[in-house]
Short mmCIF file of C-alpha atoms and ligand atoms in Angstrom, two decimals:
data_model
loop_
_atom_site.label_atom_id
_atom_site.label_comp_id
_atom_site.label_asym_id
_atom_site.label_seq_id
_atom_site.Cartn_x
_atom_site.Cartn_y
_atom_site.Cartn_z
CA MET T 14 23.05 17.41 -14.77
CA ASP T 15 23.46 13.68 -15.50
CA PHE T 16 19.70 12.99 -15.42
CA ASP T 17 16.35 14.77 -15.62
CA ALA T 18 14.94 12.59 -12.85
CA LEU T 19 16.45 10.34 -10.18
CA ILE T 20 14.27 7.91 -8.26
CA ILE T 21 15.51 6.38 -5.00
CA GLY T 22 13.71 3.12 -4.16
CA THR T 23 11.57 0.76 -6.23
CA GLY T 24 8.62 0.32 -3.87
CA GLN T 25 5.07 1.14 -4.87
CA ALA T 26 5.62 4.64 -6.28
CA GLY T 27 9.11 4.66 -7.83
CA PRO T 28 8.75 2.16 -10.69
CA SER T 29 5.53 3.64 -12.09
CA LEU T 30 6.96 7.14 -11.81
CA ALA T 31 10.15 6.04 -13.59
CA ALA T 32 8.12 4.51 -16.40
CA ARG T 33 5.86 7.55 -16.80
CA LEU T 34 8.72 10.06 -16.79
CA ALA T 35 10.78 7.95 -19.20
CA ALA T 36 7.76 7.69 -21.50
CA GLU T 37 7.69 11.50 -21.53
CA GLY T 38 11.23 11.45 -22.90
CA MET T 39 13.04 12.25 -19.65
CA LYS T 40 16.44 10.75 -18.89
CA VAL T 41 15.77 8.76 -15.73
CA ALA T 42 17.95 7.05 -13.08
CA VAL T 43 16.53 4.43 -10.70
CA VAL T 44 18.40 3.33 -7.56
CA GLU T 45 17.55 0.22 -5.52
CA ARG T 46 19.69 -1.17 -2.70
CA ASP T 47 17.83 -4.42 -2.15
CA LYS T 48 15.11 -6.45 -3.87
CA PHE T 49 13.04 -4.71 -6.53
CA GLY T 50 9.43 -4.04 -5.55
CA GLY T 51 10.16 -3.04 -1.94
CA THR T 52 8.24 -4.06 1.17
CA CYS T 53 4.84 -4.85 -0.34
CA VAL T 54 6.19 -7.27 -2.89
CA ASN T 55 8.95 -8.90 -0.82
CA ASN T 56 7.99 -8.76 2.88
CA GLY T 57 4.53 -7.20 3.06
CA CYS T 58 1.26 -7.45 1.18
CA THR T 59 2.12 -10.12 -1.40
CA PRO T 60 3.74 -12.79 0.81
CA THR T 61 1.39 -12.21 3.75
CA LYS T 62 -1.69 -12.52 1.57
CA ALA T 63 -0.22 -15.67 -0.02
CA MET T 64 0.13 -17.05 3.52
CA VAL T 65 -3.38 -15.86 4.46
CA ALA T 66 -4.62 -17.92 1.48
CA SER T 67 -2.75 -21.05 2.66
CA ALA T 68 -4.09 -20.52 6.18
CA TYR T 69 -7.63 -20.19 4.80
CA ALA T 70 -7.19 -23.47 2.93
CA ALA T 71 -6.00 -25.17 6.14
CA ARG T 72 -8.97 -23.82 8.07
CA THR T 73 -11.47 -24.80 5.37
CA ALA T 74 -9.97 -28.29 5.18
CA ARG T 75 -10.40 -28.69 8.94
CA ARG T 76 -14.01 -27.54 8.59
CA ALA T 77 -14.66 -29.75 5.55
CA ALA T 78 -17.19 -31.93 7.41
CA ASP T 79 -19.31 -28.80 8.07
CA TYR T 80 -19.81 -28.59 4.32
CA GLY T 81 -20.50 -32.30 3.88
CA VAL T 82 -17.03 -32.97 2.50
CA VAL T 83 -15.35 -36.05 3.92
CA LEU T 84 -11.56 -36.18 4.23
CA ASP T 85 -10.06 -39.61 4.83
CA SER T 86 -7.45 -38.25 7.23
CA SER T 87 -7.02 -35.01 9.10
CA PRO T 88 -5.34 -32.26 7.07
CA ARG T 89 -1.69 -31.36 7.79
CA VAL T 90 0.19 -28.17 6.98
CA ASP T 91 3.50 -28.64 5.18
CA MET T 92 5.19 -25.35 6.03
CA LYS T 93 7.96 -25.94 3.50
CA ARG T 94 5.36 -26.10 0.73
CA VAL T 95 3.51 -23.10 2.11
CA LYS T 96 6.79 -21.18 1.95
CA GLU T 97 7.62 -22.47 -1.54
CA ARG T 98 4.24 -21.33 -2.85
CA LYS T 99 4.65 -17.92 -1.23
CA ASP T 100 8.25 -17.60 -2.51
CA GLN T 101 7.18 -18.43 -6.06
CA ILE T 102 4.53 -15.71 -6.04
CA VAL T 103 7.00 -13.18 -4.58
CA ARG T 104 9.78 -14.18 -7.00
CA LYS T 105 7.55 -13.62 -10.00
CA ALA T 106 6.54 -10.21 -8.71
CA THR T 107 10.02 -8.96 -7.77
CA GLU T 108 11.59 -10.29 -10.97
CA GLY T 109 8.79 -8.63 -12.92
CA VAL T 110 9.59 -5.22 -11.40
CA GLU T 111 13.35 -5.67 -11.97
CA LYS T 112 12.84 -6.71 -15.59
CA TRP T 113 10.50 -3.78 -16.13
CA MET T 114 13.00 -1.26 -14.72
CA ARG T 115 16.04 -2.72 -16.52
CA GLY T 116 14.12 -2.83 -19.80
CA LEU T 117 12.82 0.73 -19.55
CA LYS T 118 13.87 2.85 -22.52
CA GLY T 119 15.55 6.01 -21.28
CA ALA T 120 16.25 4.69 -17.77
CA THR T 121 19.49 3.62 -16.08
CA VAL T 122 19.33 1.30 -13.06
CA TYR T 123 21.86 1.60 -10.23
CA LYS T 124 22.12 -1.13 -7.60
CA GLY T 125 23.24 0.16 -4.19
CA HIS T 126 22.47 2.44 -1.27
CA ALA T 127 21.73 6.02 -2.31
CA ARG T 128 22.77 8.94 -0.11
CA PHE T 129 22.47 12.67 -0.79
CA VAL T 130 25.80 14.50 -1.01
CA GLY T 131 24.31 17.81 -2.17
CA GLU T 132 21.03 19.49 -3.06
CA SER T 133 20.77 17.68 -6.37
CA ARG T 134 23.53 15.08 -6.06
CA VAL T 135 23.31 11.52 -4.76
CA GLN T 136 26.09 9.00 -4.18
CA VAL T 137 25.62 5.32 -4.99
CA GLY T 138 28.71 3.25 -4.22
CA SER T 139 31.62 5.19 -5.68
CA GLU T 140 29.48 7.09 -8.21
CA VAL T 141 27.95 10.52 -7.72
CA ILE T 142 24.83 11.16 -9.83
CA SER T 143 23.19 14.52 -10.32
CA ALA T 144 19.60 15.13 -11.39
CA GLU T 145 17.26 18.02 -12.05
CA LYS T 146 14.52 16.40 -9.95
CA ILE T 147 14.88 13.74 -7.24
CA PHE T 148 12.10 11.46 -5.97
CA VAL T 149 12.57 9.66 -2.65
CA ASN T 150 10.57 6.42 -2.31
CA VAL T 151 12.59 4.64 0.39
CA GLY T 152 9.78 3.11 2.48
CA GLY T 153 10.24 1.86 6.01
CA ARG T 154 11.37 -1.04 8.19
CA PRO T 155 10.09 -2.74 11.33
CA SER T 156 10.51 -0.65 14.46
CA VAL T 157 12.46 -2.26 17.30
CA PRO T 158 11.37 -0.77 20.63
CA LYS T 159 13.91 -0.30 23.40
CA MET T 160 12.37 -2.81 25.81
CA PRO T 161 14.39 -4.44 28.59
CA GLY T 162 16.02 -7.70 27.46
CA ILE T 163 15.55 -7.14 23.73
CA ASP T 164 19.27 -7.50 23.01
CA GLY T 165 19.40 -10.89 24.74
CA VAL T 166 16.76 -12.74 22.69
CA ALA T 167 16.28 -13.71 19.07
CA TYR T 168 13.05 -12.22 17.78
CA LEU T 169 11.18 -12.40 14.48
CA ASP T 170 9.90 -9.46 12.43
CA ASN T 171 7.87 -9.28 9.23
CA GLU T 172 11.05 -9.88 7.20
CA SER T 173 12.37 -12.93 9.08
CA MET T 174 8.82 -14.37 9.27
CA MET T 175 9.12 -14.81 5.51
CA GLU T 176 11.98 -17.28 6.01
CA LEU T 177 10.06 -19.64 8.34
CA ASP T 178 9.80 -23.11 6.85
CA PHE T 179 8.52 -24.69 10.06
CA VAL T 180 5.58 -24.02 12.36
CA PRO T 181 6.74 -22.45 15.65
CA PRO T 182 5.25 -24.47 18.54
CA HIS T 183 4.16 -21.32 20.37
CA LEU T 184 4.39 -17.87 18.83
CA VAL T 185 4.05 -14.81 21.04
CA VAL T 186 3.07 -11.85 18.87
CA ILE T 187 3.92 -8.48 20.41
CA GLY T 188 1.51 -5.98 18.87
CA GLY T 189 -2.22 -6.50 18.38
CA SER T 190 -2.58 -4.27 15.37
CA TYR T 191 -2.90 -4.95 11.64
CA ILE T 192 0.37 -6.78 10.93
CA GLY T 193 0.39 -8.65 14.26
CA LEU T 194 -3.18 -9.91 13.93
CA GLU T 195 -2.72 -11.16 10.37
CA PHE T 196 0.37 -13.17 11.35
CA ALA T 197 -1.30 -14.40 14.58
CA GLN T 198 -4.25 -15.92 12.74
CA VAL T 199 -2.12 -17.34 9.93
CA MET T 200 0.26 -19.11 12.31
CA ARG T 201 -2.60 -20.38 14.49
CA ARG T 202 -4.21 -21.91 11.41
CA PHE T 203 -0.88 -23.51 10.50
CA GLY T 204 -0.85 -25.16 13.94
CA SER T 205 1.04 -22.84 16.33
CA GLU T 206 -0.17 -21.96 19.78
CA VAL T 207 -0.46 -18.18 19.58
CA THR T 208 -0.53 -15.45 22.25
CA VAL T 209 -1.03 -11.83 21.21
CA VAL T 210 0.42 -9.26 23.62
CA GLU T 211 -0.94 -5.73 23.31
CA MET T 212 -0.26 -2.64 25.43
CA ALA T 213 -3.66 -1.06 24.72
CA PRO T 214 -6.85 -2.34 26.39
CA ARG T 215 -8.04 -3.71 23.04
CA VAL T 216 -6.69 -4.89 19.68
CA VAL T 217 -6.59 -2.51 16.67
CA ALA T 218 -7.34 0.34 19.07
CA ARG T 219 -7.71 2.80 16.16
CA GLU T 220 -10.95 1.06 15.23
CA ASP T 221 -14.30 1.38 17.01
CA GLU T 222 -14.63 -0.72 20.15
CA ASP T 223 -17.25 -3.08 18.70
CA VAL T 224 -14.88 -3.80 15.79
CA SER T 225 -11.94 -4.55 18.11
CA LEU T 226 -14.06 -6.82 20.29
CA ALA T 227 -15.56 -8.74 17.37
CA ILE T 228 -12.10 -9.38 15.91
CA GLN T 229 -10.77 -10.54 19.29
CA GLU T 230 -13.80 -12.82 19.66
CA PHE T 231 -13.42 -14.68 16.37
CA MET T 232 -9.69 -15.03 16.91
CA GLN T 233 -10.24 -16.37 20.43
CA ALA T 234 -12.73 -18.86 19.00
CA GLU T 235 -9.83 -20.24 16.94
CA GLY T 236 -7.76 -20.66 20.12
CA ILE T 237 -5.63 -17.48 20.01
CA ARG T 238 -4.90 -16.05 23.48
CA PHE T 239 -4.73 -12.34 24.22
CA ALA T 240 -2.75 -10.49 26.91
CA LEU T 241 -4.11 -6.93 26.75
CA ASN T 242 -3.19 -3.89 28.86
CA ALA T 243 0.43 -5.09 28.88
CA LYS T 244 1.71 -1.75 30.10
CA CYS T 245 5.42 -2.47 30.39
CA LEU T 246 7.03 -5.14 28.26
CA SER T 247 10.30 -6.97 28.72
CA LEU T 248 11.91 -9.99 27.08
CA ARG T 249 14.04 -12.76 28.47
CA ARG T 250 15.33 -16.13 27.35
CA ASP T 251 13.39 -18.99 28.90
CA GLY T 252 14.93 -22.43 28.30
CA ASP T 253 14.69 -23.00 24.55
CA GLY T 254 12.10 -20.28 24.23
CA VAL T 255 11.34 -16.77 25.30
CA SER T 256 9.26 -15.08 27.98
CA VAL T 257 7.58 -11.74 27.53
CA GLY T 258 7.11 -9.86 30.80
CA LEU T 259 3.81 -8.00 30.73
CA ASP T 260 4.04 -5.45 33.53
CA CYS T 261 7.71 -5.16 34.63
CA SER T 262 6.75 -5.48 38.30
CA GLU T 263 8.15 -7.94 40.87
CA GLY T 264 7.07 -11.49 39.99
CA ASP T 265 5.41 -10.09 36.90
CA SER T 266 3.02 -12.03 34.74
CA LEU T 267 4.54 -13.65 31.69
CA ALA T 268 3.57 -14.80 28.22
CA ARG T 269 5.83 -17.75 27.39
CA GLY T 270 6.50 -19.04 23.91
CA SER T 271 8.99 -20.80 21.67
CA HIS T 272 9.29 -17.75 19.37
CA VAL T 273 8.42 -14.09 19.57
CA LEU T 274 7.33 -11.82 16.72
CA LEU T 275 7.72 -8.06 17.07
CA ALA T 276 4.91 -6.28 15.23
CA VAL T 277 4.90 -2.87 16.88
CA GLY T 278 4.95 -0.49 13.96
CA ARG T 279 7.38 0.74 11.33
CA VAL T 280 9.96 3.50 11.01
CA PRO T 281 10.91 5.35 7.81
CA ASN T 282 14.22 4.57 6.07
CA THR T 283 15.31 8.19 6.25
CA ASP T 284 18.11 8.14 8.83
CA ASP T 285 20.85 7.03 6.42
CA LEU T 286 19.94 9.15 3.38
CA GLY T 287 22.06 12.25 4.04
CA LEU T 288 18.88 14.37 3.90
CA ASP T 289 20.60 17.25 5.70
CA LYS T 290 23.00 17.59 2.73
CA ALA T 291 20.00 18.19 0.49
CA GLY T 292 18.10 20.55 2.81
CA VAL T 293 15.28 18.03 3.13
CA LYS T 294 13.56 18.20 6.53
CA THR T 295 12.08 15.39 8.60
CA ASP T 296 9.65 15.45 11.54
CA ALA T 297 10.39 14.12 15.04
CA ARG T 298 9.62 10.55 13.93
CA GLY T 299 11.85 10.71 10.85
CA PHE T 300 9.12 11.14 8.22
CA ILE T 301 10.07 13.51 5.41
CA GLU T 302 8.09 16.74 5.60
CA VAL T 303 6.15 17.45 2.40
CA ASP T 304 3.59 19.93 1.15
CA GLU T 305 0.20 18.94 -0.26
CA GLY T 306 1.81 18.05 -3.60
CA LEU T 307 4.49 15.92 -1.82
CA ARG T 308 7.35 18.36 -2.49
CA THR T 309 9.94 18.58 0.32
CA ALA T 310 11.71 21.63 1.78
CA ASN T 311 14.09 21.30 -1.20
CA PRO T 312 11.92 22.28 -4.22
CA ARG T 313 13.82 19.82 -6.43
CA VAL T 314 13.05 16.85 -4.17
CA TRP T 315 9.76 15.00 -3.64
CA ALA T 316 9.01 12.23 -1.10
CA LEU T 317 6.53 9.47 -1.93
CA GLY T 318 5.11 6.49 -0.07
CA ASP T 319 5.61 5.38 3.54
CA CYS T 320 8.64 7.67 4.07
CA ASN T 321 6.46 10.83 4.01
CA GLY T 322 4.10 9.62 6.77
CA LYS T 323 1.01 10.55 4.74
CA GLY T 324 -0.07 6.94 4.31
CA ALA T 325 1.18 3.49 5.24
CA PHE T 326 -0.25 1.44 2.44
CA THR T 327 0.55 0.30 -1.04
CA HIS T 328 -2.45 2.17 -2.42
CA THR T 329 -1.39 5.43 -0.75
CA ALA T 330 2.18 5.06 -2.08
CA TYR T 331 0.81 4.41 -5.57
CA ASN T 332 -1.55 7.37 -5.23
CA ASP T 333 1.48 9.50 -4.30
CA TYR T 334 3.00 8.54 -7.66
CA GLU T 335 -0.19 9.59 -9.47
CA ILE T 336 -0.29 12.92 -7.64
CA VAL T 337 3.35 13.76 -8.35
CA ALA T 338 3.24 12.64 -11.99
CA ASP T 339 -0.04 14.44 -12.77
CA ASN T 340 1.18 17.63 -11.13
CA LEU T 341 4.51 17.57 -12.96
CA LEU T 342 3.24 16.54 -16.36
CA SER T 343 -0.26 18.02 -16.48
CA ASN T 344 -0.10 20.74 -13.83
CA ALA T 345 -3.09 18.97 -12.24
CA GLY T 346 -2.88 20.54 -8.79
CA ARG T 347 -3.54 17.21 -7.09
CA LYS T 348 -3.07 16.97 -3.30
CA HIS T 349 -2.54 14.07 -0.90
CA THR T 350 -4.99 15.84 1.45
CA ASP T 351 -7.83 15.05 -1.00
CA ARG T 352 -7.43 11.39 -0.10
CA ILE T 353 -10.03 9.63 2.07
CA PRO T 354 -8.66 6.94 4.42
CA VAL T 355 -9.34 3.49 2.97
CA TYR T 356 -7.76 0.19 4.01
CA ALA T 357 -8.40 -3.40 4.98
CA LEU T 358 -7.26 -5.75 7.70
CA PHE T 359 -6.80 -9.12 6.04
CA THR T 360 -7.80 -11.41 8.87
CA ASP T 361 -10.48 -13.96 8.02
CA PRO T 362 -13.03 -12.49 7.94
CA PRO T 363 -11.45 -9.23 6.81
CA LEU T 364 -12.24 -5.68 7.87
CA GLY T 365 -12.88 -3.18 5.06
CA ARG T 366 -12.67 0.46 6.12
CA VAL T 367 -13.51 3.77 4.54
CA GLY T 368 -13.71 7.28 5.92
CA MET T 369 -14.59 8.25 9.46
CA ASN T 370 -15.35 5.84 12.28
CA GLU T 371 -17.47 6.64 15.34
CA ALA T 372 -14.62 8.07 17.40
CA GLU T 373 -13.56 10.39 14.56
CA ILE T 374 -17.13 11.57 13.91
CA ARG T 375 -17.60 12.39 17.60
CA LYS T 376 -14.26 14.18 17.72
CA ALA T 377 -15.24 16.26 14.69
CA GLY T 378 -18.56 17.11 16.39
CA ILE T 379 -20.64 15.94 13.40
CA LYS T 380 -24.29 15.05 14.05
CA ALA T 381 -24.49 11.53 12.63
CA ARG T 382 -26.42 8.28 12.54
CA VAL T 383 -25.18 4.71 12.40
CA GLY T 384 -26.66 1.61 10.77
CA LYS T 385 -25.52 -1.88 11.76
CA TYR T 386 -26.39 -5.29 10.35
CA PRO T 387 -25.05 -8.65 11.58
CA MET T 388 -23.29 -10.94 9.11
CA ASN T 389 -25.32 -13.92 10.36
CA ARG T 390 -28.31 -12.34 8.56
CA VAL T 391 -26.42 -11.89 5.28
CA GLY T 392 -27.54 -14.70 2.97
CA ARG T 393 -24.22 -15.08 1.20
CA ALA T 394 -22.34 -15.34 4.51
CA VAL T 395 -24.76 -18.00 5.76
CA GLU T 396 -24.38 -19.98 2.51
CA LYS T 397 -20.61 -19.82 2.83
CA GLY T 398 -20.71 -20.75 6.51
CA GLU T 399 -18.77 -17.59 7.38
CA THR T 400 -21.05 -15.49 9.55
CA HIS T 401 -18.72 -13.60 11.92
CA GLY T 402 -18.86 -9.81 12.00
CA PHE T 403 -21.21 -7.02 10.97
CA LEU T 404 -21.75 -4.24 8.48
CA LYS T 405 -21.63 -0.74 9.94
CA ILE T 406 -22.18 2.51 8.07
CA HIS T 407 -22.09 6.08 9.38
CA VAL T 408 -24.07 8.84 7.73
CA GLU T 409 -24.41 12.53 8.37
CA ASP T 410 -27.74 13.53 9.89
CA SER T 411 -30.32 14.42 7.18
CA SER T 412 -30.29 18.04 8.38
CA GLY T 413 -26.62 18.12 7.31
CA GLY T 414 -27.31 16.54 3.91
CA GLY T 415 -27.23 12.83 4.77
CA ARG T 416 -23.82 12.16 3.22
CA ILE T 417 -22.18 8.79 3.84
CA LEU T 418 -19.27 9.53 6.17
CA GLY T 419 -17.63 6.17 6.57
CA ALA T 420 -18.00 2.45 7.15
CA SER T 421 -16.46 -0.47 8.99
CA LEU T 422 -17.41 -3.70 7.26
CA LEU T 423 -16.23 -6.78 9.14
CA GLY T 424 -17.18 -10.00 7.44
CA THR T 425 -16.58 -12.36 4.58
CA GLY T 426 -15.89 -10.40 1.38
CA ALA T 427 -15.81 -7.06 3.26
CA ASP T 428 -12.48 -6.06 1.68
CA GLU T 429 -14.26 -6.03 -1.71
CA ALA T 430 -17.75 -4.93 -0.60
CA VAL T 431 -16.37 -1.75 0.94
CA HIS T 432 -15.46 -0.36 -2.49
CA SER T 433 -18.97 0.79 -3.39
CA LEU T 434 -18.96 2.79 -0.16
CA ILE T 435 -15.53 4.19 -1.04
CA ASP T 436 -17.04 5.59 -4.24
CA ALA T 437 -20.03 6.93 -2.30
CA VAL T 438 -17.84 8.71 0.27
CA TYR T 439 -15.64 10.21 -2.46
CA SER T 440 -18.66 11.48 -4.35
CA LYS T 441 -20.24 12.84 -1.14
CA MET T 442 -23.32 10.77 -1.94
CA PRO T 443 -26.39 11.21 0.29
CA TYR T 444 -27.35 7.78 1.65
CA PRO T 445 -30.90 7.66 0.10
CA GLU T 446 -29.28 7.78 -3.34
CA PHE T 447 -26.96 4.88 -2.37
CA GLN T 448 -29.98 2.90 -1.16
CA ARG T 449 -31.89 3.23 -4.46
CA ARG T 450 -29.33 1.34 -6.57
CA VAL T 451 -29.99 -2.32 -7.38
CA ARG T 452 -27.27 -4.76 -6.34
CA ILE T 453 -26.52 -8.37 -7.21
CA HIS T 454 -27.98 -11.25 -5.21
CA PRO T 455 -26.53 -13.08 -3.33
CA THR T 456 -23.67 -10.82 -2.27
CA VAL T 457 -22.56 -9.01 0.87
CA SER T 458 -22.94 -5.70 -0.99
CA GLU T 459 -26.70 -6.19 -1.51
CA LEU T 460 -27.17 -5.79 2.26
CA LEU T 461 -25.53 -2.36 2.41
CA PRO T 462 -28.80 -0.52 1.58
CA THR T 463 -30.57 -2.71 4.17
CA THR T 464 -27.94 -1.71 6.74
CA LEU T 465 -28.97 1.89 6.08
CA GLU T 466 -32.59 1.03 6.97
CA SER T 467 -31.53 0.54 10.60
CA LEU T 468 -30.04 4.03 11.11
CA LYS T 469 -30.03 5.26 14.72
CA GLU T 470 -28.75 8.45 16.32
CA MET T 471 -25.10 7.94 17.20
CA GLY T 472 -25.42 9.71 20.55
CA SER T 473 -22.52 11.33 22.34
CA GLY T 474 -20.83 7.98 23.15
C1 FAD Y 523 3.72 -7.46 6.90
C2 FAD Y 523 3.16 -6.32 6.09
C3 FAD Y 523 1.97 -6.49 5.42
C4 FAD Y 523 1.44 -5.44 4.67
N1 FAD Y 523 0.25 -5.63 4.02
C5 FAD Y 523 -0.29 -4.62 3.32
C6 FAD Y 523 -1.50 -4.78 2.62
O1 FAD Y 523 -2.10 -5.85 2.64
N2 FAD Y 523 -2.00 -3.74 1.90
C7 FAD Y 523 -1.35 -2.53 1.85
O2 FAD Y 523 -1.84 -1.61 1.20
N3 FAD Y 523 -0.19 -2.34 2.50
C8 FAD Y 523 0.36 -3.36 3.23
N4 FAD Y 523 1.55 -3.17 3.86
C9 FAD Y 523 2.22 -1.85 3.76
C10 FAD Y 523 2.95 -1.74 2.41
O3 FAD Y 523 3.84 -2.81 2.26
C11 FAD Y 523 3.69 -0.42 2.35
O4 FAD Y 523 2.81 0.62 2.66
C12 FAD Y 523 4.27 -0.18 0.97
O5 FAD Y 523 5.17 -1.19 0.61
C13 FAD Y 523 4.97 1.17 0.95
O6 FAD Y 523 5.59 1.34 -0.27
P1 FAD Y 523 6.75 2.37 -0.47
O7 FAD Y 523 6.86 2.53 -1.93
O8 FAD Y 523 6.56 3.58 0.35
O9 FAD Y 523 8.08 1.69 0.15
P2 FAD Y 523 8.68 0.24 0.10
O10 FAD Y 523 7.77 -0.72 -0.55
O11 FAD Y 523 9.16 -0.08 1.46
O12 FAD Y 523 9.94 0.40 -0.89
C14 FAD Y 523 11.05 1.15 -0.55
C15 FAD Y 523 12.22 0.68 -1.39
O13 FAD Y 523 13.30 1.60 -1.23
C16 FAD Y 523 14.53 0.89 -1.12
N5 FAD Y 523 15.47 1.76 -0.41
C17 FAD Y 523 15.36 2.22 0.87
N6 FAD Y 523 16.38 3.06 1.15
C18 FAD Y 523 17.16 3.11 0.04
C19 FAD Y 523 18.35 3.80 -0.28
N7 FAD Y 523 18.93 4.64 0.59
N8 FAD Y 523 18.89 3.61 -1.49
C20 FAD Y 523 18.30 2.79 -2.41
N9 FAD Y 523 17.15 2.12 -2.16
C21 FAD Y 523 16.59 2.28 -0.95
C22 FAD Y 523 14.14 -0.36 -0.35
O14 FAD Y 523 15.08 -1.39 -0.56
C23 FAD Y 523 12.77 -0.67 -0.97
O15 FAD Y 523 12.91 -1.49 -2.10
C24 FAD Y 523 2.13 -4.21 4.60
C25 FAD Y 523 3.35 -4.04 5.25
C26 FAD Y 523 3.86 -5.08 6.00
C27 FAD Y 523 5.18 -4.89 6.69
#
């Protein structure tokens, strides 16, 4: 064998795994076909959150008078400078990962597309590399649905959005879920007219209904339009712009815009990997099938990150690395199934989520209670002038032990405040114990125990 370990992809799991295995004295190969750092660094978390920050600055500048700050002229967004700032942050991150990998003692970096040609052999360009263990960390790409007219129009996705150095006059966002909503609010704050088209009756339909409605409300208050229940979508060119047909019927209703962004989910990069040559199996949607320790049908191959369908976040990909490394090096017996769902939606205000929501609790048949507290009664939110949203915590009924089951925190600082609840859910903490701890004033977190004072039976819904 040429190497002890071969890692395909330098997203959120591969680089750390390469470093850890090399530090253990293994001979490691790393293959990357594109920019180092993968989706999060180049087209995902990092650039979008840099843009969210610029959009927040634009919004705050427009609201300056509310805070007693006088601007001598109305603020303008210079999209070229927004892009430059974002590019600089991304460049530093991607160059950092590349430098790290190329400087790693005991590791060899290959640049090119990797494809299996055998159970433990991979081809990159004209070279065939063999390795004792192979780790697949190939991530995903935007999904392009087969909707009528799609081949006849130019559309944007999360990758081409990163190249925009102008503000589209009217952006139609197809997809009212996490990625679509973040872009919708950002572009609205930069000055675009924005219409969000969603097939479901509400945005982020995985969340509880009150969460979806509150998000829609604060986005509408900023002038974003919503076309929900768009059952059958089509696209067509319309002068210089594009029209999105919403129901495919005669004389159908249309959402018209200058540009259209497709944000309708992601597909794994597993179709061009030669997985059949390695005996690695995928499910119907192309995700690599893995066991609890992330090992594939080929015992020498592991799949980590978005390509295994066990998470769709940077933190889940990174956790996959920790699981695989700890199991290999310390026989730790860690499992991806021990993970509790945690994530955030980075609109302003953000949504911080942990554990089960109402729909999941009902489905599981757990007797539970819910506490809810509006953000307009949270001192810190009032002081900041950012009072949209609410805090919502679900707990098991006391007869079942009173454990905290989950939370949906929608409000300023919620992406941070949710972390104390993450710890509570992981430690199966009964809610009275959570309530007894002293928290810092004035913060959003200090109102979490108060939220638990308003617990009511959840009912059957
Ligand atoms: C717009 C957007 C915003 C997001 N925001 C967030 C967020 O705020 N928080 C969060 O947690 N998550 C966010 N995500 C999700 C997050 O980016 C992904 O979950 C994360 O990047 C997954 O990491 P990964 O390691 O699985 O794969 P990736 O980061 O996609 O990396 C895969 C790497 O493999 C390489 N590769 C693929 N195939 C091959 C091959 N055959 N040969 C060689 N190399 C190959 C690719 O070039 C890439 O570098 C966002 C995603 C998007 C699209």
